[in-house]
Each structure stands twice: as C-alpha cells, then as structure tokens.
Amino acid sequence: MTVTRDTIIGQILDADATTAPYFFEMGMHCLGCPASRGESIEQACAVHGVDCDELIAKLNAHMSKAQ
C-alpha cells in the first residue's frame, strides 16, 4: 500500500496497525472513533497542524519495511 494525501486513515490502520504511533505523535489519539478513521491523511493533518508530506513519507517508509 502506498499512502497519499487522499488515503483514508482507517485503510492505513487496517493494512498495518503498527502505524498507529505515527498518528499518536501528531496528536490524533482518537483512532477508534469512526469519524477519525474516515478522514483522509490530508484532512487529519490540516486539523492537527501537521506537515502532510512529512507524515506520508514516514508512513510509506514504515510500511515498505514491514513488507
């Protein structure tokens, strides 16, 4: 899986639950909430004031190592 700005957070967590700490780091502690799981990476980053490209790079690097 390759994460993009449009990737839904729930899809990322379903593909690799070990990505949760990256969301916790950005202040997104409500990963069990249906609303947060339905947000795109871009939406979540905008709400939490996080650099979207940096988070995407971290997630893609993590997921590529897990494969």
XYZ file of N, CA and C in Angstrom:
201
model
N 0.846 -1.185 0.000
C 0.000 0.000 0.000
C 0.882 1.236 0.000
N 0.529 2.185 -0.813
C 1.213 3.472 -0.838
C 0.249 4.529 -0.309
N 0.693 5.277 0.684
C -0.124 6.313 1.297
C 0.002 7.599 0.492
N -1.136 8.236 0.223
C -1.171 9.541 -0.441
C -2.008 10.484 0.415
N -2.120 11.709 -0.001
C -2.939 12.697 0.716
C -4.395 12.248 0.821
N -4.861 11.491 -0.138
C -6.261 11.072 -0.176
C -6.529 9.745 0.537
N -5.488 9.078 1.002
C -5.675 7.790 1.657
C -6.439 7.989 2.965
N -7.400 7.127 3.198
C -8.227 7.196 4.400
C -7.485 6.520 5.553
N -7.517 7.165 6.711
C -6.779 6.677 7.874
C -7.183 5.254 8.241
N -8.452 4.945 8.187
C -8.911 3.594 8.504
C -8.293 2.545 7.602
N -8.079 2.891 6.334
C -7.461 1.955 5.393
C -6.008 1.681 5.788
N -5.323 2.718 6.240
C -3.930 2.567 6.648
C -3.849 1.666 7.873
N -4.698 1.943 8.864
C -4.686 1.158 10.095
C -5.094 -0.289 9.843
N -6.028 -0.508 8.931
C -6.433 -1.870 8.596
C -5.312 -2.621 7.891
N -4.553 -1.912 7.064
C -3.454 -2.538 6.336
C -2.267 -2.821 7.255
N -2.044 -1.936 8.238
C -0.893 -2.091 9.129
C -1.175 -1.358 10.442
N -1.635 -2.089 11.427
C -1.992 -1.494 12.719
C -0.780 -0.896 13.435
N 0.430 -1.298 13.035
C 1.619 -0.756 13.697
C 1.922 0.683 13.276
N 1.090 1.257 12.414
C 1.251 2.665 12.037
C 0.599 3.601 13.059
N -0.173 3.063 13.994
C -0.890 3.894 14.978
C 0.014 4.902 15.693
N 1.235 4.545 16.117
C 2.072 5.529 16.817
C 2.341 6.804 16.015
N 2.357 6.719 14.696
C 2.578 7.916 13.874
C 1.407 8.888 14.020
N 0.211 8.348 14.178
C -0.962 9.191 14.377
C -0.984 9.746 15.797
N -0.563 8.934 16.768
C -0.489 9.413 18.145
C 0.516 10.561 18.251
N 1.638 10.456 17.548
C 2.671 11.501 17.558
C 2.116 12.843 17.116
N 1.188 12.822 16.175
C 0.638 14.076 15.657
C -0.524 14.595 16.495
N -0.837 13.882 17.584
C -1.906 14.325 18.470
C -3.257 13.726 18.157
N -3.280 12.744 17.302
C -4.530 12.106 16.909
C -4.706 10.848 17.765
N -5.308 11.031 18.931
C -5.430 9.949 19.900
C -6.757 9.213 19.816
N -7.617 9.620 18.923
C -8.962 9.033 18.849
C -9.102 8.101 17.642
N -8.147 7.219 17.456
C -8.148 6.354 16.271
C -9.313 5.375 16.233
N -9.922 5.108 17.371
C -11.064 4.208 17.396
C -12.361 4.891 16.989
N -12.342 6.183 16.914
C -13.535 6.965 16.563
C -13.828 6.813 15.072
N -15.066 6.470 14.723
C -15.402 6.302 13.301
C -15.110 7.549 12.465
N -15.287 8.716 13.044
C -15.035 9.948 12.287
C -13.563 10.079 11.916
N -12.672 9.796 12.866
C -11.243 9.942 12.568
C -10.775 8.882 11.581
N -11.309 7.688 11.684
C -10.918 6.617 10.754
C -11.389 6.906 9.332
N -12.382 7.769 9.183
C -12.906 8.097 7.862
C -12.266 9.306 7.214
N -11.348 9.954 7.938
C -10.670 11.125 7.387
C -9.519 10.711 6.474
N -9.237 11.579 5.530
C -8.043 11.376 4.712
C -6.836 11.889 5.494
N -5.665 11.477 5.075
C -4.430 11.967 5.691
C -4.389 13.490 5.615
N -4.756 14.035 4.473
C -4.714 15.486 4.289
C -5.648 16.192 5.261
N -6.858 15.667 5.451
C -7.808 16.273 6.380
C -7.280 16.227 7.811
N -6.765 15.090 8.219
C -6.254 14.942 9.583
C -5.072 15.869 9.837
N -4.194 15.977 8.870
C -3.031 16.848 9.026
C -3.460 18.312 9.139
N -4.440 18.710 8.365
C -4.929 20.092 8.421
C -5.511 20.406 9.800
N -6.283 19.484 10.351
C -6.902 19.680 11.662
C -5.858 19.733 12.770
N -4.828 18.909 12.663
C -3.833 18.800 13.725
C -2.574 19.626 13.473
N -2.541 20.390 12.387
C -1.398 21.261 12.102
C -0.105 20.512 11.852
N -0.210 19.403 11.125
C 0.942 18.545 10.857
C 1.329 18.650 9.383
N 2.621 18.581 9.115
C 3.112 18.587 7.739
C 2.693 17.278 7.068
N 1.794 17.384 6.125
C 1.212 16.221 5.459
C 2.269 15.404 4.721
N 3.138 16.062 4.011
C 4.156 15.350 3.233
C 5.115 14.587 4.140
N 5.436 15.177 5.292
C 6.337 14.508 6.234
C 5.689 13.240 6.799
N 4.413 13.337 7.172
C 3.712 12.169 7.710
C 3.583 11.084 6.646
N 3.258 11.462 5.431
C 3.140 10.489 4.339
C 4.469 9.772 4.121
N 5.555 10.513 4.140
C 6.872 9.913 3.953
C 7.179 8.911 5.071
N 6.868 9.275 6.317
C 7.099 8.369 7.446
C 6.267 7.096 7.305
N 4.987 7.270 6.977
C 4.102 6.112 6.850
C 4.555 5.187 5.722
N 4.891 5.754 4.572
C 5.326 4.931 3.440
C 6.645 4.221 3.744
N 7.564 4.896 4.434
C 8.829 4.256 4.799
C 8.569 3.102 5.765
N 7.713 3.320 6.743
C 7.384 2.280 7.714
C 6.730 1.089 7.035
N 5.771 1.374 6.185
C 5.023 0.277 5.538
C 5.884 -0.487 4.547
N 6.849 0.169 3.919
C 7.705 -0.535 2.972
C 8.654 -1.498 3.710
N 9.041 -1.129 4.934
C 9.902 -2.005 5.739
C 9.141 -3.217 6.248
N 7.845 -3.048 6.487
C 7.025 -4.120 7.047
C 6.722 -5.215 6.023
N 6.897 -4.919 4.759
C 6.538 -5.886 3.721
C 7.614 -6.859 3.535
